[in-house]
mmCIF file of C-alpha atoms in Angstrom:
data_model
loop_
_atom_site.group_PDB
_atom_site.id
_atom_site.type_symbol
_atom_site.label_atom_id
_atom_site.label_comp_id
_atom_site.label_asym_id
_atom_site.label_seq_id
_atom_site.Cartn_x
_atom_site.Cartn_y
_atom_site.Cartn_z
ATOM 1 C CA MET A 25 -66.617 33.072 30.487
ATOM 2 C CA GLY A 26 -68.114 33.932 33.926
ATOM 3 C CA ILE A 27 -66.857 33.290 37.351
ATOM 4 C CA ARG A 28 -65.986 29.637 38.054
ATOM 5 C CA ALA A 29 -64.150 30.140 41.592
ATOM 6 C CA ILE A 30 -64.353 32.312 44.581
ATOM 7 C CA VAL A 31 -61.342 32.827 46.891
ATOM 8 C CA VAL A 32 -62.135 34.393 50.160
ATOM 9 C CA ASP A 33 -59.895 36.101 52.666
ATOM 10 C CA THR A 34 -60.660 34.938 56.261
ATOM 11 C CA ALA A 35 -60.010 37.726 58.859
ATOM 12 C CA GLY A 36 -62.286 40.822 58.234
ATOM 13 C CA THR A 37 -64.135 38.995 55.388
ATOM 14 C CA THR A 38 -65.451 35.609 56.464
ATOM 15 C CA THR A 39 -64.672 35.907 60.261
ATOM 16 C CA ASP A 40 -64.579 38.774 62.635
ATOM 17 C CA LEU A 41 -60.937 40.199 63.141
ATOM 18 C CA ASN A 42 -61.990 40.573 66.946
ATOM 19 C CA PHE A 43 -62.508 36.664 67.205
ATOM 20 C CA ILE A 44 -58.946 36.235 65.968
ATOM 21 C CA GLN A 45 -57.330 39.043 68.037
ATOM 22 C CA ASP A 46 -59.441 38.665 71.387
ATOM 23 C CA VAL A 47 -60.035 35.003 71.463
ATOM 24 C CA LEU A 48 -57.596 32.873 69.297
ATOM 25 C CA PHE A 49 -54.344 35.017 69.586
ATOM 26 C CA PRO A 50 -54.430 35.378 73.402
ATOM 27 C CA TYR A 51 -55.251 31.655 73.721
ATOM 28 C CA SER A 52 -52.313 30.688 71.742
ATOM 29 C CA VAL A 53 -49.806 32.918 73.920
ATOM 30 C CA LYS A 54 -51.222 31.563 77.072
ATOM 31 C CA ALA A 55 -50.990 27.939 75.947
ATOM 32 C CA LEU A 56 -47.530 28.108 74.173
ATOM 33 C CA PRO A 57 -45.247 27.494 77.250
ATOM 34 C CA ASP A 58 -46.976 24.263 78.144
ATOM 35 C CA PHE A 59 -47.662 23.157 74.699
ATOM 36 C CA LEU A 60 -43.946 23.455 73.570
ATOM 37 C CA GLU A 61 -42.693 21.945 76.956
ATOM 38 C CA GLN A 62 -45.178 18.866 76.357
ATOM 39 C CA ASN A 63 -44.471 18.479 72.470
ATOM 40 C CA GLN A 64 -40.931 19.579 72.053
ATOM 41 C CA HIS A 65 -39.868 16.065 70.787
ATOM 42 C CA ASN A 66 -42.654 15.859 68.229
ATOM 43 C CA VAL A 67 -40.971 16.123 64.865
ATOM 44 C CA LEU A 68 -43.184 18.986 63.608
ATOM 45 C CA VAL A 69 -42.905 21.023 66.800
ATOM 46 C CA GLU A 70 -39.197 20.394 66.851
ATOM 47 C CA ASN A 71 -38.893 21.792 63.290
ATOM 48 C CA CYS A 72 -40.726 24.847 64.412
ATOM 49 C CA ILE A 73 -38.571 25.391 67.395
ATOM 50 C CA CYS A 74 -35.423 25.129 65.023
ATOM 51 C CA ASP A 75 -37.027 27.516 62.338
ATOM 52 C CA THR A 76 -37.905 29.973 65.204
ATOM 53 C CA ARG A 77 -34.156 30.126 66.353
ATOM 54 C CA ASP A 78 -33.079 30.407 62.725
ATOM 55 C CA ILE A 79 -35.506 33.271 61.814
ATOM 56 C CA ALA A 80 -34.682 34.900 65.094
ATOM 57 C CA LEU A 81 -30.991 34.532 64.626
ATOM 58 C CA GLU A 82 -30.552 32.916 68.088
ATOM 59 C CA PRO A 83 -29.117 29.533 67.389
ATOM 60 C CA ASP A 84 -28.556 28.776 70.984
ATOM 61 C CA ALA A 85 -31.998 29.984 72.339
ATOM 62 C CA ASP A 86 -33.272 27.577 74.984
ATOM 63 C CA LEU A 87 -37.028 26.628 75.104
ATOM 64 C CA ALA A 88 -37.956 29.443 77.424
ATOM 65 C CA ARG A 89 -36.303 31.955 75.088
ATOM 66 C CA VAL A 90 -38.048 30.325 72.058
ATOM 67 C CA THR A 91 -41.244 30.647 73.802
ATOM 68 C CA GLU A 92 -40.629 34.282 74.380
ATOM 69 C CA ILE A 93 -39.708 35.014 70.979
ATOM 70 C CA LEU A 94 -43.035 33.218 69.652
ATOM 71 C CA GLN A 95 -45.104 35.191 72.210
ATOM 72 C CA GLN A 96 -43.379 38.367 71.046
ATOM 73 C CA TRP A 97 -44.211 37.554 67.341
ATOM 74 C CA VAL A 98 -47.905 37.101 68.198
ATOM 75 C CA SER A 99 -47.992 40.555 69.774
ATOM 76 C CA GLU A 100 -46.337 41.929 66.573
ATOM 77 C CA ASP A 101 -48.763 39.918 64.376
ATOM 78 C CA ARG A 102 -45.737 38.570 62.514
ATOM 79 C CA LYS A 103 -46.617 36.219 59.674
ATOM 80 C CA ALA A 104 -43.965 33.607 60.486
ATOM 81 C CA THR A 105 -44.545 30.126 59.317
ATOM 82 C CA PRO A 106 -43.334 28.282 62.405
ATOM 83 C CA LEU A 107 -45.588 30.533 64.583
ATOM 84 C CA LYS A 108 -48.529 29.968 62.289
ATOM 85 C CA THR A 109 -47.931 26.169 62.324
ATOM 86 C CA LEU A 110 -47.695 26.142 66.183
ATOM 87 C CA GLN A 111 -50.825 28.346 66.605
ATOM 88 C CA GLY A 112 -52.853 25.873 64.189
ATOM 89 C CA LEU A 113 -51.616 22.888 66.452
ATOM 90 C CA ILE A 114 -52.657 24.784 69.746
ATOM 91 C CA TRP A 115 -56.019 25.885 68.418
ATOM 92 C CA LYS A 116 -56.659 22.363 67.302
ATOM 93 C CA GLN A 117 -56.512 21.473 71.009
ATOM 94 C CA GLY A 118 -58.662 24.511 72.000
ATOM 95 C CA TYR A 119 -61.444 23.607 69.520
ATOM 96 C CA ALA A 120 -61.288 19.946 70.499
ATOM 97 C CA HIS A 121 -61.807 20.736 74.139
ATOM 98 C CA GLY A 122 -64.717 23.010 73.310
ATOM 99 C CA GLU A 123 -62.890 26.073 74.643
ATOM 100 C CA PHE A 124 -64.185 28.243 71.646
ATOM 101 C CA LYS A 125 -66.163 27.821 68.476
ATOM 102 C CA GLY A 126 -64.916 29.388 64.932
ATOM 103 C CA HIS A 127 -66.703 32.560 64.640
ATOM 104 C CA ILE A 128 -67.915 32.786 60.958
ATOM 105 C CA PHE A 129 -70.236 35.669 59.748
ATOM 106 C CA PRO A 130 -73.827 34.265 59.218
ATOM 107 C CA ASP A 131 -74.018 35.904 55.750
ATOM 108 C CA PHE A 132 -70.934 33.920 54.728
ATOM 109 C CA ILE A 133 -72.475 30.756 56.125
ATOM 110 C CA GLU A 134 -75.552 31.212 53.926
ATOM 111 C CA ALA A 135 -73.572 32.442 50.963
ATOM 112 C CA VAL A 136 -71.083 29.307 50.901
ATOM 113 C CA LYS A 137 -74.168 26.998 50.715
ATOM 114 C CA ARG A 138 -75.507 29.050 47.759
ATOM 115 C CA PHE A 139 -72.166 29.162 45.910
ATOM 116 C CA SER A 140 -71.774 25.394 46.490
ATOM 117 C CA ALA A 141 -75.245 24.709 45.152
ATOM 118 C CA GLN A 142 -74.191 26.920 42.031
ATOM 119 C CA ASN A 143 -71.096 24.563 41.431
ATOM 120 C CA LEU A 144 -68.845 27.322 42.147
ATOM 121 C CA ARG A 145 -65.532 26.285 43.505
ATOM 122 C CA ILE A 146 -64.578 27.935 46.908
ATOM 123 C CA TYR A 147 -61.063 28.490 48.343
ATOM 124 C CA SER A 148 -59.855 30.425 51.259
ATOM 125 C CA PHE A 149 -56.655 32.292 51.485
ATOM 126 C CA SER A 150 -55.190 33.343 54.842
ATOM 127 C CA SER A 151 -52.057 34.224 56.446
ATOM 128 C CA GLY A 152 -53.054 31.694 59.107
ATOM 129 C CA SER A 153 -52.093 28.116 58.259
ATOM 130 C CA VAL A 154 -54.201 25.760 56.147
ATOM 131 C CA ASP A 155 -54.756 23.675 59.386
ATOM 132 C CA ALA A 156 -56.062 26.755 61.236
ATOM 133 C CA GLN A 157 -58.531 27.646 58.353
ATOM 134 C CA LYS A 158 -59.720 24.147 58.296
ATOM 135 C CA LEU A 159 -60.178 24.160 62.087
ATOM 136 C CA LEU A 160 -62.073 27.607 61.857
ATOM 137 C CA PHE A 161 -64.518 26.298 59.222
ATOM 138 C CA SER A 162 -65.082 22.806 60.615
ATOM 139 C CA HIS A 163 -65.878 24.013 64.160
ATOM 140 C CA SER A 164 -67.826 27.090 62.981
ATOM 141 C CA ASP A 165 -71.049 28.740 64.347
ATOM 142 C CA GLY A 166 -72.706 27.168 61.330
ATOM 143 C CA GLY A 167 -71.364 23.559 61.930
ATOM 144 C CA ASP A 168 -68.683 22.047 59.602
ATOM 145 C CA LEU A 169 -68.385 23.888 56.439
ATOM 146 C CA THR A 170 -65.317 22.305 55.203
ATOM 147 C CA GLU A 171 -67.011 20.115 52.600
ATOM 148 C CA MET A 172 -68.150 23.261 50.837
ATOM 149 C CA PHE A 173 -64.606 24.249 50.196
ATOM 150 C CA ASN A 174 -62.352 23.033 47.271
ATOM 151 C CA GLY A 175 -59.122 24.015 49.109
ATOM 152 C CA HIS A 176 -57.276 26.426 51.417
ATOM 153 C CA PHE A 177 -54.127 28.463 50.833
ATOM 154 C CA ASP A 178 -51.622 29.939 53.410
ATOM 155 C CA THR A 179 -48.271 31.813 53.383
ATOM 156 C CA ARG A 180 -46.540 28.809 51.860
ATOM 157 C CA THR A 181 -48.446 29.824 48.650
ATOM 158 C CA GLY A 182 -46.770 33.307 48.921
ATOM 159 C CA ASN A 183 -47.300 36.631 50.621
ATOM 160 C CA LYS A 184 -50.787 37.883 50.362
ATOM 161 C CA LEU A 185 -49.575 41.446 49.263
ATOM 162 C CA ASP A 186 -47.598 39.856 46.363
ATOM 163 C CA LYS A 187 -48.954 39.349 42.868
ATOM 164 C CA GLN A 188 -46.970 36.100 42.659
ATOM 165 C CA ALA A 189 -49.021 34.348 45.377
ATOM 166 C CA TYR A 190 -52.245 34.891 43.328
ATOM 167 C CA CYS A 191 -50.434 33.591 40.167
ATOM 168 C CA ASN A 192 -49.480 30.565 42.288
ATOM 169 C CA ILE A 193 -53.195 30.054 43.176
ATOM 170 C CA LEU A 194 -54.241 30.262 39.581
ATOM 171 C CA ASN A 195 -51.656 27.680 38.637
ATOM 172 C CA THR A 196 -52.841 25.405 41.253
ATOM 173 C CA ILE A 197 -56.466 25.545 40.468
ATOM 174 C CA SER A 198 -56.031 25.645 36.673
ATOM 175 C CA LEU A 199 -58.408 28.446 35.813
ATOM 176 C CA SER A 200 -57.787 31.563 33.856
ATOM 177 C CA PRO A 201 -57.622 34.913 36.037
ATOM 178 C CA LYS A 202 -61.061 36.289 34.718
ATOM 179 C CA GLN A 203 -62.713 33.038 35.962
ATOM 180 C CA VAL A 204 -61.572 33.678 39.588
ATOM 181 C CA LEU A 205 -63.030 36.324 41.914
ATOM 182 C CA PHE A 206 -61.017 37.287 45.089
ATOM 183 C CA VAL A 207 -62.913 38.799 47.869
ATOM 184 C CA SER A 208 -60.992 40.649 50.777
ATOM 185 C CA ASP A 209 -61.328 43.594 53.040
ATOM 186 C CA VAL A 210 -57.635 44.632 52.553
ATOM 187 C CA ILE A 211 -56.806 46.994 49.524
ATOM 188 C CA GLU A 212 -53.223 45.866 49.127
ATOM 189 C CA GLU A 213 -54.234 42.094 48.823
ATOM 190 C CA LEU A 214 -56.897 43.262 46.139
ATOM 191 C CA LYS A 215 -54.373 45.134 44.202
ATOM 192 C CA ALA A 216 -52.143 42.179 44.153
ATOM 193 C CA ALA A 217 -54.885 39.861 43.142
ATOM 194 C CA GLU A 218 -55.835 42.330 40.403
ATOM 195 C CA ALA A 219 -52.262 42.376 39.207
ATOM 196 C CA ALA A 220 -52.468 38.678 38.600
ATOM 197 C CA GLY A 221 -55.458 39.349 36.398
ATOM 198 C CA MET A 222 -58.272 38.160 38.979
ATOM 199 C CA MET A 223 -61.461 39.794 39.359
ATOM 200 C CA THR A 224 -61.830 41.432 42.840
ATOM 201 C CA CYS A 225 -64.564 42.672 45.294
ATOM 202 C CA GLN A 226 -63.903 44.514 48.518
ATOM 203 C CA MET A 227 -65.741 43.421 51.672
ATOM 204 C CA VAL A 228 -66.474 46.579 53.671
ATOM 205 C CA ARG A 229 -67.945 45.524 56.930
ATOM 206 C CA ASP A 230 -66.994 48.643 58.910
ATOM 207 C CA SER A 231 -67.698 52.283 57.905
ATOM 208 C CA THR A 232 -64.106 53.305 59.111
ATOM 209 C CA GLN A 233 -62.306 51.001 56.687
ATOM 210 C CA ARG A 234 -60.023 52.121 53.996
ATOM 211 C CA THR A 235 -61.646 51.651 50.555
ATOM 212 C CA GLY A 236 -60.302 51.514 46.999
ATOM 213 C CA GLU A 237 -61.354 51.537 43.369
ATOM 214 C CA PHE A 238 -62.993 48.184 43.699
ATOM 215 C CA ARG A 239 -66.499 46.699 43.575
ATOM 216 C CA LYS A 240 -67.813 46.789 47.205
ATOM 217 C CA ILE A 241 -70.085 44.861 49.181
ATOM 218 C CA SER A 242 -71.086 45.148 52.876
ATOM 219 C CA SER A 243 -72.143 41.524 53.156
ATOM 220 C CA PHE A 244 -71.985 38.256 51.188
ATOM 221 C CA ASP A 245 -75.797 38.548 50.632
ATOM 222 C CA GLU A 246 -74.904 41.200 47.993
ATOM 223 C CA LEU A 247 -72.471 38.865 46.158
ATOM 224 C CA LEU A 248 -74.495 37.396 43.469
ATOM 225 C CA VAL A 249 -72.486 35.315 40.879
ATOM 226 C CA GLU A 250 -74.339 34.684 37.598
#
């Protein structure tokens, strides 16, 4: 029955965690105050501001306080949807102004072309918003890779540590679990995907990484799908 689709995690698997932590996150923290000030009446941004107040249980928080809460969430690496949405919008501006390029590991840039040529479907699943993933892959070191992808999933699909998220992906792409290979560097995510019946493979780019009882690769060059 063979593999028909590959779902890849982003941070640590297709892109360097350091790029996200040292470039993208600090950029969003710095840009947040001005961005909220200028866009607070945009419907999407307004919704994010309201959602932030709800999650923080501070219904009366003013814009300065909302900004503070969001910046605090960045430092805690909170996977809150309003934060992820706003970061996506802020990074869009950064990419558009050429402030940075999306860092993608060279071995993935080569592999995604190979998989695409094999007619394998390719999806990404990240706690960063779908928009943020599209930005990353469209402004990448290897040019625009988005046409190689069949779709992207984020926290709206479910928590990455939760079996249900992977069941939801399977339902969305209409393949049986054994036809889908999930590649991630995080053991707990691989366990959740495995619980949903998916095939799994752990990306180990760093010798200090925690590893589990999974097939392991250290580069996409080693991932050959028959």
